[in-house]
Amino acid sequence: MEKKFERISREVVYRSKWVNLFADKVIAPNGTLIERYHIVDFEYAAVGCVVTNERNEVLLVKAYRYPTGTHGWEIPAGMVDPGESAIAAAAREVFEESGYHIHNLSEIHRYYPMNGISNKEYVIVCGELDAEFEKLPSFDESEVSECAWFGLPVIEELIKRNEIKCGLTLTALLLHMRD
């Protein structure tokens, strides 16, 4: 049986509906006492969706990210709301950020991007453009500035030139391209 960390106590450093910061007092598997093991806690997972069209192009949205001060191409993504499935959240986020309807959704991967300090979970979903619905003429411009379809060779070039910086997007695109 693998030994685990044992939490002795928890101090709430900060709490909000988006993110929490805890300082735990723990005993490591080797018996070492760690007085303040900081944990960045997220109550809800995030979802990102790789959307393809009939030409096997991928939908990307250009988003501004305040923490890094950057604009970049990303897959549509966002938080899974309380009581919502990752599949439903993916369809909602694609619609909100692009105006497109999608179908044939499937979950392809779940992971923790910073599992040494955080419980944040990312869920990657794939879906297809539903051509039976017209695109909404506008989308949430407070989240994204534009959306466009990219062929895989162009995406490979964007990755090679380090022009896609979002970890969720990189992981999702690389998983998509391997198939």
Coordinates of N, CA and C in Angstrom, one line a residue:
M1 N 0.8 -1.2 0.0 CA 0.0 0.0 0.0 C 0.9 1.3 0.0
E2 N 0.5 2.2 -0.9 CA 1.3 3.4 -1.0 C 0.9 4.3 0.2
K3 N 2.0 4.9 0.8 CA 1.7 5.9 1.9 C 1.3 7.2 1.3
K4 N 0.5 7.9 2.0 CA -0.1 9.2 1.6 C 0.3 10.3 2.6
F5 N 0.2 11.5 2.2 CA 0.3 12.7 3.1 C -0.9 12.6 4.0
E6 N -0.7 13.0 5.3 CA -1.8 13.0 6.3 C -1.9 14.5 6.7
R7 N -3.1 15.0 6.5 CA -3.4 16.4 6.9 C -3.7 16.4 8.4
I8 N -3.1 17.3 9.1 CA -3.3 17.5 10.5 C -4.3 18.6 10.8
S9 N -4.1 19.7 10.0 CA -5.0 20.9 10.1 C -5.0 21.7 8.8
R10 N -6.0 22.6 8.7 CA -6.1 23.4 7.5 C -6.4 24.8 7.9
E11 N -5.7 25.8 7.4 CA -5.9 27.2 7.6 C -6.4 27.7 6.3
V12 N -7.6 28.4 6.3 CA -8.1 29.1 5.1 C -7.4 30.5 5.0
V13 N -6.6 30.6 4.0 CA -5.8 31.8 3.7 C -6.7 32.8 2.9
Y14 N -7.5 32.2 1.9 CA -8.4 33.0 1.1 C -9.4 32.1 0.5
R15 N -10.7 32.6 0.4 CA -11.7 31.8 -0.1 C -12.6 32.7 -1.0
S16 N -13.0 32.2 -2.2 CA -13.9 32.9 -3.1 C -14.7 31.8 -3.9
K17 N -15.6 32.3 -4.7 CA -16.4 31.3 -5.5 C -15.5 30.7 -6.6
W18 N -14.4 31.3 -6.9 CA -13.5 30.9 -8.0 C -12.3 30.1 -7.6
V19 N -11.7 30.5 -6.5 CA -10.5 29.9 -6.1 C -10.3 30.0 -4.6
N20 N -9.7 29.0 -4.0 CA -9.4 29.1 -2.5 C -7.9 28.8 -2.3
L21 N -7.3 29.4 -1.3 CA -5.9 29.1 -0.9 C -5.9 28.6 0.5
F22 N -5.4 27.4 0.7 CA -5.3 26.8 2.0 C -3.8 26.6 2.4
A23 N -3.5 26.7 3.7 CA -2.2 26.3 4.2 C -2.5 25.1 5.1
D24 N -2.1 23.9 4.7 CA -2.3 22.7 5.4 C -1.0 22.4 6.2
K25 N -1.2 21.8 7.4 CA -0.2 21.2 8.2 C -0.3 19.7 7.9
V26 N 0.8 19.1 7.4 CA 0.8 17.7 6.9 C 2.0 17.0 7.4
I27 N 1.8 15.7 7.5 CA 2.9 14.7 7.7 C 3.1 14.0 6.4
A28 N 4.4 14.2 5.8 CA 4.7 13.5 4.6 C 4.8 12.0 4.8
P29 N 4.8 11.2 3.7 CA 4.9 9.8 3.8 C 6.1 9.3 4.6
N30 N 7.2 10.1 4.6 CA 8.4 9.7 5.3 C 8.4 10.1 6.7
G31 N 7.3 10.7 7.2 CA 7.2 11.2 8.6 C 7.6 12.6 8.8
T32 N 8.1 13.3 7.8 CA 8.4 14.7 8.0 C 7.2 15.6 8.1
L33 N 7.3 16.5 9.1 CA 6.2 17.4 9.4 C 6.4 18.7 8.5
I34 N 5.4 19.0 7.7 CA 5.4 20.2 6.9 C 4.4 21.2 7.5
E35 N 4.9 22.3 8.0 CA 4.0 23.2 8.8 C 3.0 23.9 7.9
R36 N 3.4 24.3 6.7 CA 2.5 25.1 5.8 C 2.7 24.6 4.3
Y37 N 1.9 23.6 4.0 CA 1.8 23.1 2.6 C 0.7 23.9 1.9
H38 N 1.0 24.8 1.0 CA 0.0 25.6 0.4 C -0.7 24.9 -0.7
I39 N -2.0 24.9 -0.8 CA -2.9 24.3 -1.7 C -3.8 25.3 -2.4
V40 N -3.7 25.4 -3.7 CA -4.6 26.2 -4.5 C -5.8 25.3 -4.9
D41 N -7.0 25.6 -4.4 CA -8.1 24.8 -4.5 C -9.2 25.4 -5.4
F42 N -9.7 24.5 -6.3 CA -10.7 24.9 -7.2 C -11.9 23.9 -7.0
E43 N -13.1 24.5 -6.8 CA -14.2 23.6 -6.5 C -14.7 22.9 -7.8
Y44 N -14.5 23.6 -8.9 CA -15.1 23.1 -10.2 C -14.0 22.9 -11.2
A45 N -14.2 21.9 -12.1 CA -13.3 21.6 -13.1 C -13.4 22.6 -14.2
A46 N -12.4 22.6 -15.1 CA -12.5 23.5 -16.4 C -12.6 22.5 -17.5
V47 N -13.3 22.9 -18.6 CA -13.4 22.1 -19.8 C -13.0 22.9 -21.0
G48 N -12.3 22.2 -21.9 CA -11.9 22.7 -23.2 C -12.4 21.8 -24.3
C49 N -12.8 22.4 -25.4 CA -13.4 21.6 -26.5 C -12.7 21.7 -27.8
V50 N -12.2 20.6 -28.4 CA -11.7 20.6 -29.7 C -12.9 20.4 -30.7
V51 N -13.2 21.4 -31.4 CA -14.3 21.4 -32.4 C -13.8 21.3 -33.8
T52 N -14.3 20.3 -34.5 CA -13.8 20.1 -35.9 C -15.0 20.3 -36.9
N53 N -14.7 20.7 -38.1 CA -15.7 20.9 -39.1 C -15.6 19.8 -40.2
E54 N -16.3 19.8 -41.2 CA -16.3 18.8 -42.3 C -15.0 18.7 -43.0
R55 N -14.2 19.8 -43.0 CA -12.9 19.8 -43.6 C -11.7 19.4 -42.6
N56 N -12.1 18.9 -41.5 CA -11.2 18.5 -40.4 C -10.4 19.7 -39.9
E57 N -10.9 20.9 -40.0 CA -10.3 22.1 -39.4 C -10.8 22.2 -38.0
V58 N -10.0 22.9 -37.2 CA -10.3 23.0 -35.7 C -10.6 24.5 -35.5
L59 N -11.6 24.7 -34.6 CA -12.1 26.0 -34.2 C -11.2 26.5 -33.1
L60 N -10.6 27.7 -33.3 CA -9.9 28.4 -32.2 C -10.5 29.8 -32.0
V61 N -10.4 30.2 -30.8 CA -10.8 31.6 -30.4 C -9.6 32.4 -29.9
K62 N -9.6 33.7 -30.2 CA -8.5 34.5 -29.8 C -9.0 35.2 -28.5
A63 N -8.3 35.0 -27.4 CA -8.6 35.5 -26.1 C -7.5 36.3 -25.5
Y64 N -7.9 37.3 -24.7 CA -6.9 38.1 -23.9 C -6.9 37.5 -22.5
R65 N -5.7 37.2 -22.0 CA -5.5 36.7 -20.7 C -4.9 37.7 -19.8
Y66 N -5.6 38.3 -18.9 CA -5.1 39.3 -18.0 C -3.9 38.9 -17.2
P67 N -3.9 37.7 -16.6 CA -2.8 37.3 -15.7 C -1.4 37.3 -16.5
T68 N -1.4 37.0 -17.8 CA -0.2 37.0 -18.5 C 0.0 38.2 -19.4
G69 N -1.1 39.0 -19.6 CA -1.0 40.1 -20.5 C -0.9 39.8 -21.9
T70 N -1.5 38.6 -22.3 CA -1.3 38.2 -23.7 C -2.6 37.9 -24.4
H71 N -2.5 38.0 -25.7 CA -3.6 37.5 -26.6 C -3.1 36.2 -27.3
G72 N -4.0 35.3 -27.5 CA -3.6 34.1 -28.1 C -4.8 33.2 -28.6
W73 N -4.5 32.3 -29.5 CA -5.4 31.4 -30.0 C -5.6 30.2 -29.0
E74 N -6.8 29.9 -28.7 CA -7.1 28.8 -27.8 C -8.4 28.1 -28.2
I75 N -8.6 26.9 -27.7 CA -9.8 26.2 -27.9 C -10.9 26.8 -27.0
P76 N -12.1 26.8 -27.4 CA -13.2 27.3 -26.5 C -13.1 26.5 -25.1
A77 N -13.2 27.3 -24.0 CA -13.0 26.6 -22.7 C -13.6 27.5 -21.6
G78 N -13.8 26.9 -20.5 CA -14.4 27.6 -19.3 C -14.7 26.6 -18.2
M79 N -15.3 27.2 -17.2 CA -15.6 26.4 -16.0 C -16.8 25.5 -16.2
V80 N -16.8 24.3 -15.6 CA -18.0 23.5 -15.5 C -18.8 24.0 -14.3
D81 N -20.0 24.4 -14.6 CA -20.9 25.0 -13.6 C -21.4 23.9 -12.6
P82 N -21.7 24.3 -11.4 CA -22.3 23.3 -10.4 C -23.4 22.5 -11.0
G83 N -23.3 21.2 -10.9 CA -24.4 20.3 -11.4 C -24.4 20.1 -12.9
E84 N -23.4 20.7 -13.6 CA -23.3 20.5 -15.1 C -22.3 19.5 -15.4
S85 N -22.6 18.7 -16.5 CA -21.6 17.7 -16.9 C -20.5 18.4 -17.8
A86 N -19.4 17.8 -17.9 CA -18.3 18.4 -18.7 C -18.8 18.5 -20.2
I87 N -19.6 17.5 -20.7 CA -20.1 17.6 -22.0 C -21.0 18.8 -22.2
A88 N -21.9 19.0 -21.3 CA -22.8 20.1 -21.4 C -22.1 21.4 -21.3
A89 N -21.1 21.5 -20.4 CA -20.3 22.7 -20.3 C -19.5 23.0 -21.6
A90 N -19.0 22.0 -22.2 CA -18.2 22.2 -23.5 C -19.1 22.8 -24.5
A91 N -20.3 22.2 -24.7 CA -21.3 22.7 -25.7 C -21.6 24.2 -25.4
R92 N -21.9 24.5 -24.1 CA -22.2 25.8 -23.7 C -21.1 26.8 -24.0
E93 N -19.9 26.4 -23.6 CA -18.7 27.3 -23.8 C -18.4 27.6 -25.3
V94 N -18.6 26.5 -26.1 CA -18.4 26.7 -27.6 C -19.4 27.7 -28.1
F95 N -20.6 27.6 -27.7 CA -21.7 28.5 -28.2 C -21.4 29.9 -27.7
E96 N -21.1 30.1 -26.4 CA -20.9 31.4 -25.8 C -19.7 32.1 -26.5
E97 N -18.6 31.3 -26.8 CA -17.4 32.0 -27.3 C -17.3 32.1 -28.8
S98 N -18.2 31.3 -29.5 CA -18.1 31.3 -31.0 C -19.4 31.5 -31.7
G99 N -20.5 31.2 -31.0 CA -21.8 31.2 -31.7 C -22.1 30.0 -32.4
Y100 N -21.2 29.0 -32.4 CA -21.5 27.7 -33.1 C -22.2 26.7 -32.2
H101 N -23.0 25.9 -32.8 CA -23.6 24.7 -32.2 C -22.8 23.5 -32.5
I102 N -22.6 22.6 -31.6 CA -21.8 21.4 -31.9 C -22.6 20.1 -31.5
H103 N -22.2 19.0 -32.0 CA -22.8 17.7 -31.6 C -21.7 16.6 -31.6
N104 N -22.1 15.4 -31.4 CA -21.2 14.2 -31.3 C -20.1 14.5 -30.3
L105 N -20.4 15.0 -29.2 CA -19.4 15.3 -28.2 C -19.0 14.0 -27.4
S106 N -17.7 14.0 -27.1 CA -17.1 12.9 -26.3 C -16.0 13.4 -25.5
E107 N -15.9 12.9 -24.3 CA -14.8 13.3 -23.4 C -13.6 12.4 -23.7
I108 N -12.4 13.0 -23.9 CA -11.2 12.3 -24.3 C -10.1 12.2 -23.2
H109 N -10.1 13.1 -22.3 CA -9.0 13.1 -21.3 C -9.4 14.0 -20.1
R110 N -8.9 13.6 -19.0 CA -8.9 14.5 -17.7 C -7.5 14.5 -17.1
Y111 N -7.1 15.7 -16.6 CA -5.8 15.7 -16.0 C -5.7 16.9 -15.0
Y112 N -4.7 16.9 -14.2 CA -4.4 17.9 -13.3 C -3.1 18.7 -13.7
P113 N -3.2 19.9 -14.2 CA -2.1 20.6 -14.8 C -1.0 21.0 -13.7
M114 N -1.4 21.1 -12.5 CA -0.4 21.6 -11.4 C -0.6 20.7 -10.2
N115 N -0.5 19.4 -10.3 CA -0.9 18.5 -9.2 C 0.0 18.5 -8.0
G116 N 1.1 19.3 -8.1 CA 1.9 19.4 -6.9 C 1.4 20.5 -5.9
I117 N 0.6 21.4 -6.4 CA 0.1 22.5 -5.6 C -1.4 22.8 -5.7
S118 N -2.1 22.1 -6.7 CA -3.5 22.4 -6.9 C -4.3 21.2 -7.3
N119 N -5.6 21.2 -7.0 CA -6.5 20.1 -7.4 C -7.2 20.5 -8.7
K120 N -6.8 21.6 -9.4 CA -7.5 22.0 -10.6 C -7.6 20.8 -11.6
E121 N -8.8 20.5 -12.1 CA -8.9 19.5 -13.1 C -9.3 20.0 -14.4
Y122 N -8.7 19.6 -15.5 CA -9.1 20.0 -16.8 C -9.7 18.8 -17.5
V123 N -10.8 19.0 -18.2 CA -11.4 18.0 -19.0 C -11.4 18.4 -20.4
I124 N -10.9 17.5 -21.3 CA -10.9 17.8 -22.7 C -12.0 17.0 -23.4
V125 N -12.8 17.7 -24.2 CA -13.9 17.2 -24.9 C -13.7 17.4 -26.4
C126 N -14.1 16.5 -27.3 CA -14.1 16.7 -28.7 C -15.5 16.8 -29.2
G127 N -15.8 17.6 -30.2 CA -17.1 17.7 -30.8 C -17.0 18.1 -32.2
E128 N -18.1 18.0 -32.9 CA -18.2 18.4 -34.3 C -19.2 19.5 -34.5
L129 N -18.8 20.4 -35.5 CA -19.7 21.4 -35.9 C -21.1 20.9 -36.3
D130 N -22.1 21.4 -35.8 CA -23.5 21.0 -36.2 C -23.9 21.9 -37.3
A131 N -23.8 21.5 -38.6 CA -24.0 22.4 -39.7 C -25.5 22.7 -39.9
E132 N -26.4 22.0 -39.2 CA -27.8 22.2 -39.3 C -28.3 23.5 -38.6
F133 N -27.4 24.0 -37.7 CA -27.7 25.3 -37.1 C -26.9 26.4 -37.7
E134 N -27.5 27.5 -37.8 CA -26.7 28.7 -38.3 C -25.9 29.2 -37.1
K135 N -24.8 29.8 -37.5 CA -23.9 30.4 -36.4 C -24.6 31.6 -35.9
L136 N -24.5 31.8 -34.6 CA -24.9 33.1 -34.0 C -24.1 34.2 -34.6
P137 N -24.8 35.3 -35.0 CA -24.0 36.4 -35.7 C -23.0 37.0 -34.8
S138 N -23.1 36.9 -33.5 CA -22.1 37.5 -32.6 C -21.8 36.5 -31.5
F139 N -20.8 36.8 -30.8 CA -20.4 36.0 -29.6 C -20.0 36.9 -28.5
D140 N -19.6 36.3 -27.4 CA -19.3 37.1 -26.2 C -17.9 37.8 -26.4
E141 N -18.0 39.0 -26.9 CA -16.7 39.7 -27.1 C -16.0 40.2 -25.9
S142 N -16.6 40.0 -24.7 CA -15.8 40.3 -23.5 C -14.9 39.1 -23.2
E143 N -15.1 38.0 -23.8 CA -14.2 36.8 -23.6 C -13.2 36.6 -24.8
V144 N -13.7 36.8 -26.0 CA -12.9 36.5 -27.2 C -13.0 37.7 -28.2
S145 N -11.9 37.9 -28.9 CA -12.0 39.0 -29.9 C -12.3 38.4 -31.3
E146 N -12.0 37.2 -31.6 CA -12.4 36.6 -32.9 C -12.3 35.1 -32.8
C147 N -12.9 34.4 -33.8 CA -12.8 33.0 -33.9 C -12.6 32.6 -35.3
A148 N -11.9 31.5 -35.5 CA -11.5 31.1 -36.9 C -11.2 29.6 -36.9
W149 N -11.3 29.0 -38.1 CA -11.0 27.6 -38.4 C -9.6 27.5 -38.9
F150 N -8.9 26.5 -38.3 CA -7.5 26.3 -38.7 C -7.3 24.8 -39.1
G151 N -6.6 24.6 -40.2 CA -6.2 23.3 -40.6 C -5.0 22.8 -39.7
L152 N -4.9 21.5 -39.7 CA -3.8 20.9 -38.8 C -2.4 21.4 -39.2
P153 N -2.0 21.5 -40.5 CA -0.7 22.1 -40.7 C -0.4 23.5 -40.2
V154 N -1.5 24.3 -40.2 CA -1.3 25.7 -39.6 C -1.2 25.6 -38.1
I155 N -2.0 24.7 -37.5 CA -1.9 24.5 -36.0 C -0.5 24.0 -35.7
E156 N 0.0 23.1 -36.4 CA 1.4 22.6 -36.1 C 2.4 23.7 -36.2
E157 N 2.3 24.6 -37.2 CA 3.2 25.8 -37.3 C 3.0 26.7 -36.1
L158 N 1.8 27.0 -35.7 CA 1.5 27.8 -34.5 C 2.2 27.2 -33.3
I159 N 2.1 25.9 -33.1 CA 2.8 25.3 -32.0 C 4.3 25.4 -32.1
K160 N 4.8 25.1 -33.3 CA 6.2 25.1 -33.5 C 6.8 26.5 -33.3
R161 N 6.1 27.5 -33.6 CA 6.5 28.9 -33.4 C 6.2 29.4 -32.0
N162 N 5.7 28.5 -31.1 CA 5.4 28.9 -29.7 C 4.4 30.0 -29.7
E163 N 3.4 30.0 -30.6 CA 2.4 31.0 -30.6 C 1.1 30.6 -29.9
I164 N 1.0 29.3 -29.5 CA -0.1 28.8 -28.7 C 0.5 28.6 -27.3
K165 N 0.1 29.4 -26.3 CA 0.6 29.4 -25.0 C -0.2 28.7 -23.9
C166 N -1.5 28.5 -24.2 CA -2.4 27.9 -23.2 C -2.2 26.4 -23.1
G167 N -1.9 26.0 -21.8 CA -1.6 24.6 -21.6 C -2.8 23.7 -21.9
L168 N -4.0 24.1 -21.6 CA -5.2 23.3 -21.9 C -5.3 23.1 -23.4
T169 N -5.1 24.2 -24.2 CA -5.2 24.1 -25.6 C -4.1 23.3 -26.2
L170 N -2.9 23.4 -25.7 CA -1.8 22.6 -26.2 C -2.0 21.1 -26.0
T171 N -2.4 20.8 -24.8 CA -2.7 19.4 -24.5 C -3.8 18.8 -25.4
A172 N -4.9 19.6 -25.5 CA -6.0 19.1 -26.3 C -5.6 18.9 -27.8
L173 N -4.9 19.9 -28.3 CA -4.6 19.9 -29.7 C -3.6 18.7 -30.0
L174 N -2.6 18.5 -29.1 CA -1.7 17.5 -29.3 C -2.3 16.1 -29.2
L175 N -3.3 15.9 -28.3 CA -4.0 14.7 -28.2 C -4.9 14.5 -29.5
H176 N -5.5 15.6 -29.9 CA -6.3 15.5 -31.2 C -5.4 15.1 -32.4
M177 N -4.2 15.7 -32.5 CA -3.4 15.5 -33.7 C -2.7 14.1 -33.7
R178 N -2.6 13.4 -32.5 CA -2.0 12.1 -32.5 C -3.0 11.0 -33.1
D179 N -4.3 11.3 -33.1 CA -5.2 10.3 -33.6 C -5.4 10.4 -35.1

